[in-house]
């Protein structure tokens, strides 16, 4: 999968790709066809950095409603030739989620597209999950035949069917089909598939190659080493096992392993164990500093005690991953005396790695937690430029704590943001002197698709009568 190409933040396309509230406001003010072109480009080319944590579907669906947008471009995207060769869920997932929201708003054309794609499309399971939440029983029953024909009555087909039933996010369609009295053969086959899925889960538990009763410290180290050889690092779960099996007599062996005497996997496992078992032991921090590699840094990131914070003040100026981990620890656990160090790390990270780097999540939170007023300019820069709506939401919370202009500025546009947590922050802080705020609050309060936390924040700002 290719990384999405994000347009500049000052363009309509760039605003919509980022999911910013200003994207909706600019789209509604732009020529309708220009806005629809940009909107269709976003839905067909998912712009999210991480589709598992970033929201766009409700944001785009609401804009389709406001623009009374046709769904021809979404249809062309779903049923194009790429659907015959590209089975990646990510290619069509956003479009299907947008259709799901539109269907819940009463767009019958969206519902028909979902039914058609569930019957014939490559990512049919996603479409079926969307329909499970929005379609009626009759509509779902009409899909039984086209969906089940995907699974021939062979051993392999039955195995695939069992996996599909087991992994379905929404079980409602499968239950309807299993309970249908007019198709007893289908019902029997689905019942067998459901039972097979349950058996598969039970069998995996029985055949686990994981920790066994009676294991000792060396067995845990061997298990971690075996995982590393297979390309699956197991030092974090192995460290939890180590905590269960280790005795005081094993301490010297664990310290030796942490120093590297038993190999890379054992060292990583021992370090992850020691940072929780002996968090105030300076020798553990010395071992982390001596190693300085990824497992050692990951172990340090699990520490939160006074000794780790004190060491972070010494390491924060390092130009490596350990220095970055020290900065994020100070952002999360440091005191007011660490505000200058956190601010310096925030500025250096933005300057050196740009507005989308992973350490910014913790540093932004730290700027808000410590109420570093001098951080407001760099926070505003990250807010404008980041392509991550998840990060932008955290920036909004930090700005609410550090920037006196937030309520009359960014908080207003945040009422239209793609992330519900950002809309919640805006609902608490947006200045009602702006003529756009009160009508938007009323619309959010009346929208059945809006999250409960957002509506609770809205209700704290307006009276029940004005929310009607």
XYZ file of C-alpha atoms in Angstrom, residues 9 65 128 140 158 194 214 252 340 347 357:
11
model
C -2.697 22.684 4.317
C -25.277 15.630 2.865
C -22.094 -6.554 5.179
C -30.172 -8.653 4.843
C -16.607 -24.842 4.517
C -20.388 -21.356 13.654
C 6.616 -25.729 35.422
C 21.811 -12.896 39.500
C 11.795 24.271 29.572
C 10.565 22.609 19.189
C 6.540 12.538 13.977
